[in-house]
């Protein structure tokens, strides 16, 4: 039964949906971690001047849930999931860049580059990958049937 459910989920989601599902869960969990145990605000002064990190956590959670929900949509309709997935890391990269340029947080530039490459870059790449670009896996031959 679990294998049948996994195959159904794989067929239903496709490659893009699986990516959105994973990213959505990750972003939601990351946002919840800000609520449970807020980290240091070093480098995030641009954000914390408006409200606390507990409030910014909801940006991660809401965008994660939108991304997660978009995993179930057809290709073409899933674009809002990719857009929602881009928002939190882009906001964080902007905050860290600002902190690096102002001299408030010397590591900010490196953290911003990390967000831009490992988050924004990967999401932008995944958004351009067509669902059908990889040929299906070859089927194993049935027993007792020799090729002619």
PDB file of C-alpha atoms in Angstrom, residues 7-112:
ATOM      1  CA  UNK A   7       3.714   5.935  -7.065  1.00  0.00           C
ATOM      2  CA  UNK A   8       0.390   7.787  -7.178  1.00  0.00           C
ATOM      3  CA  UNK A   9       1.955  10.832  -5.495  1.00  0.00           C
ATOM      4  CA  UNK A  10       4.922  10.739  -7.892  1.00  0.00           C
ATOM      5  CA  UNK A  11       2.605  10.606 -10.936  1.00  0.00           C
ATOM      6  CA  UNK A  12       0.331  13.314  -9.545  1.00  0.00           C
ATOM      7  CA  UNK A  13       3.056  15.760  -8.585  1.00  0.00           C
ATOM      8  CA  UNK A  14       5.620  15.240 -11.322  1.00  0.00           C
ATOM      9  CA  UNK A  15       9.139  16.610 -11.030  1.00  0.00           C
ATOM     10  CA  UNK A  16       8.150  20.243 -10.586  1.00  0.00           C
ATOM     11  CA  UNK A  17       5.505  19.373  -8.008  1.00  0.00           C
ATOM     12  CA  UNK A  18       7.934  17.257  -6.015  1.00  0.00           C
ATOM     13  CA  UNK A  19      10.368  20.181  -5.934  1.00  0.00           C
ATOM     14  CA  UNK A  20       7.638  22.582  -4.804  1.00  0.00           C
ATOM     15  CA  UNK A  21       6.482  20.134  -2.144  1.00  0.00           C
ATOM     16  CA  UNK A  22       9.982  19.773  -0.686  1.00  0.00           C
ATOM     17  CA  UNK A  23      10.732  23.503  -0.823  1.00  0.00           C
ATOM     18  CA  UNK A  24       7.319  24.358   0.639  1.00  0.00           C
ATOM     19  CA  UNK A  25       7.784  22.044   3.611  1.00  0.00           C
ATOM     20  CA  UNK A  26      11.290  23.411   4.174  1.00  0.00           C
ATOM     21  CA  UNK A  27      10.237  27.051   4.105  1.00  0.00           C
ATOM     22  CA  UNK A  28       7.290  26.389   6.405  1.00  0.00           C
ATOM     23  CA  UNK A  29       9.517  24.579   8.911  1.00  0.00           C
ATOM     24  CA  UNK A  30      12.127  27.351   8.704  1.00  0.00           C
ATOM     25  CA  UNK A  31       9.445  29.928   9.526  1.00  0.00           C
ATOM     26  CA  UNK A  32       8.128  27.857  12.428  1.00  0.00           C
ATOM     27  CA  UNK A  33      11.680  27.677  13.807  1.00  0.00           C
ATOM     28  CA  UNK A  34      11.706  31.496  13.995  1.00  0.00           C
ATOM     29  CA  UNK A  35       8.551  31.344  16.121  1.00  0.00           C
ATOM     30  CA  UNK A  36       9.810  28.572  18.407  1.00  0.00           C
ATOM     31  CA  UNK A  37      13.333  29.886  18.988  1.00  0.00           C
ATOM     32  CA  UNK A  38      14.171  33.170  17.207  1.00  0.00           C
ATOM     33  CA  UNK A  39      17.813  33.352  16.081  1.00  0.00           C
ATOM     34  CA  UNK A  40      20.170  36.294  16.411  1.00  0.00           C
ATOM     35  CA  UNK A  41      19.155  39.379  14.469  1.00  0.00           C
ATOM     36  CA  UNK A  42      22.719  40.049  13.331  1.00  0.00           C
ATOM     37  CA  UNK A  43      22.603  41.325   9.761  1.00  0.00           C
ATOM     38  CA  UNK A  44      18.822  41.632   9.695  1.00  0.00           C
ATOM     39  CA  UNK A  45      18.518  45.226  10.956  1.00  0.00           C
ATOM     40  CA  UNK A  46      16.772  46.235   7.739  1.00  0.00           C
ATOM     41  CA  UNK A  47      13.963  43.834   8.644  1.00  0.00           C
ATOM     42  CA  UNK A  48      13.902  44.226  12.412  1.00  0.00           C
ATOM     43  CA  UNK A  49      13.501  47.994  12.184  1.00  0.00           C
ATOM     44  CA  UNK A  50       9.972  47.312  10.929  1.00  0.00           C
ATOM     45  CA  UNK A  51       9.009  44.376  13.169  1.00  0.00           C
ATOM     46  CA  UNK A  52      10.486  41.455  15.089  1.00  0.00           C
ATOM     47  CA  UNK A  53      11.730  38.224  13.552  1.00  0.00           C
ATOM     48  CA  UNK A  54       8.670  36.480  14.994  1.00  0.00           C
ATOM     49  CA  UNK A  55       6.565  38.576  12.614  1.00  0.00           C
ATOM     50  CA  UNK A  56       8.932  37.943   9.705  1.00  0.00           C
ATOM     51  CA  UNK A  57       8.583  34.232  10.414  1.00  0.00           C
ATOM     52  CA  UNK A  58       5.079  34.442   8.994  1.00  0.00           C
ATOM     53  CA  UNK A  59       6.531  35.478   5.632  1.00  0.00           C
ATOM     54  CA  UNK A  60       8.378  32.136   5.506  1.00  0.00           C
ATOM     55  CA  UNK A  61       5.355  30.194   6.732  1.00  0.00           C
ATOM     56  CA  UNK A  62       2.802  31.746   4.362  1.00  0.00           C
ATOM     57  CA  UNK A  63       5.122  31.532   1.353  1.00  0.00           C
ATOM     58  CA  UNK A  64       5.978  27.942   2.297  1.00  0.00           C
ATOM     59  CA  UNK A  65       2.309  26.994   2.461  1.00  0.00           C
ATOM     60  CA  UNK A  66       1.625  28.651  -0.915  1.00  0.00           C
ATOM     61  CA  UNK A  67       4.588  26.791  -2.393  1.00  0.00           C
ATOM     62  CA  UNK A  68       3.399  23.526  -0.842  1.00  0.00           C
ATOM     63  CA  UNK A  69      -0.133  24.034  -2.146  1.00  0.00           C
ATOM     64  CA  UNK A  70       1.123  24.869  -5.632  1.00  0.00           C
ATOM     65  CA  UNK A  71       2.794  21.463  -5.822  1.00  0.00           C
ATOM     66  CA  UNK A  72      -0.627  19.967  -6.435  1.00  0.00           C
ATOM     67  CA  UNK A  73      -1.393  22.240  -9.399  1.00  0.00           C
ATOM     68  CA  UNK A  74      -0.761  21.530 -13.066  1.00  0.00           C
ATOM     69  CA  UNK A  75       2.282  22.857 -14.877  1.00  0.00           C
ATOM     70  CA  UNK A  76       1.685  26.461 -15.823  1.00  0.00           C
ATOM     71  CA  UNK A  77      -0.558  27.018 -12.839  1.00  0.00           C
ATOM     72  CA  UNK A  78       2.282  26.242 -10.426  1.00  0.00           C
ATOM     73  CA  UNK A  79       4.094  29.522 -11.159  1.00  0.00           C
ATOM     74  CA  UNK A  80       2.719  31.162  -8.008  1.00  0.00           C
ATOM     75  CA  UNK A  81       4.447  28.476  -5.979  1.00  0.00           C
ATOM     76  CA  UNK A  82       7.781  29.368  -7.537  1.00  0.00           C
ATOM     77  CA  UNK A  83       7.129  33.087  -7.007  1.00  0.00           C
ATOM     78  CA  UNK A  84       6.192  32.487  -3.369  1.00  0.00           C
ATOM     79  CA  UNK A  85       9.302  30.358  -2.906  1.00  0.00           C
ATOM     80  CA  UNK A  86      11.490  33.236  -4.152  1.00  0.00           C
ATOM     81  CA  UNK A  87      10.154  35.938  -1.832  1.00  0.00           C
ATOM     82  CA  UNK A  88      11.614  35.016   1.598  1.00  0.00           C
ATOM     83  CA  UNK A  89      15.191  34.270   0.465  1.00  0.00           C
ATOM     84  CA  UNK A  90      15.179  37.392  -1.719  1.00  0.00           C
ATOM     85  CA  UNK A  91      14.073  39.509   1.258  1.00  0.00           C
ATOM     86  CA  UNK A  92      16.742  37.943   3.481  1.00  0.00           C
ATOM     87  CA  UNK A  93      19.437  38.398   0.803  1.00  0.00           C
ATOM     88  CA  UNK A  94      18.471  42.064   0.504  1.00  0.00           C
ATOM     89  CA  UNK A  95      18.709  42.542   4.267  1.00  0.00           C
ATOM     90  CA  UNK A  96      22.116  40.868   4.466  1.00  0.00           C
ATOM     91  CA  UNK A  97      23.412  42.858   1.475  1.00  0.00           C
ATOM     92  CA  UNK A  98      22.278  46.071   3.136  1.00  0.00           C
ATOM     93  CA  UNK A  99      23.998  45.073   6.380  1.00  0.00           C
ATOM     94  CA  UNK A 100      27.230  44.256   4.532  1.00  0.00           C
ATOM     95  CA  UNK A 101      27.237  47.520   2.573  1.00  0.00           C
ATOM     96  CA  UNK A 102      26.523  49.601   5.680  1.00  0.00           C
ATOM     97  CA  UNK A 103      29.236  47.790   7.660  1.00  0.00           C
ATOM     98  CA  UNK A 104      26.792  46.540  10.307  1.00  0.00           C
ATOM     99  CA  UNK A 105      27.463  42.867   9.552  1.00  0.00           C
ATOM    100  CA  UNK A 106      30.714  41.904   7.864  1.00  0.00           C
ATOM    101  CA  UNK A 107      29.510  38.383   6.951  1.00  0.00           C
ATOM    102  CA  UNK A 108      26.362  39.787   5.341  1.00  0.00           C
ATOM    103  CA  UNK A 109      27.740  39.728   1.808  1.00  0.00           C
ATOM    104  CA  UNK A 110      28.614  36.049   2.031  1.00  0.00           C
ATOM    105  CA  UNK A 111      25.258  35.144   3.532  1.00  0.00           C
ATOM    106  CA  UNK A 112      23.505  37.171   0.808  1.00  0.00           C
TER     107      UNK A 112
END
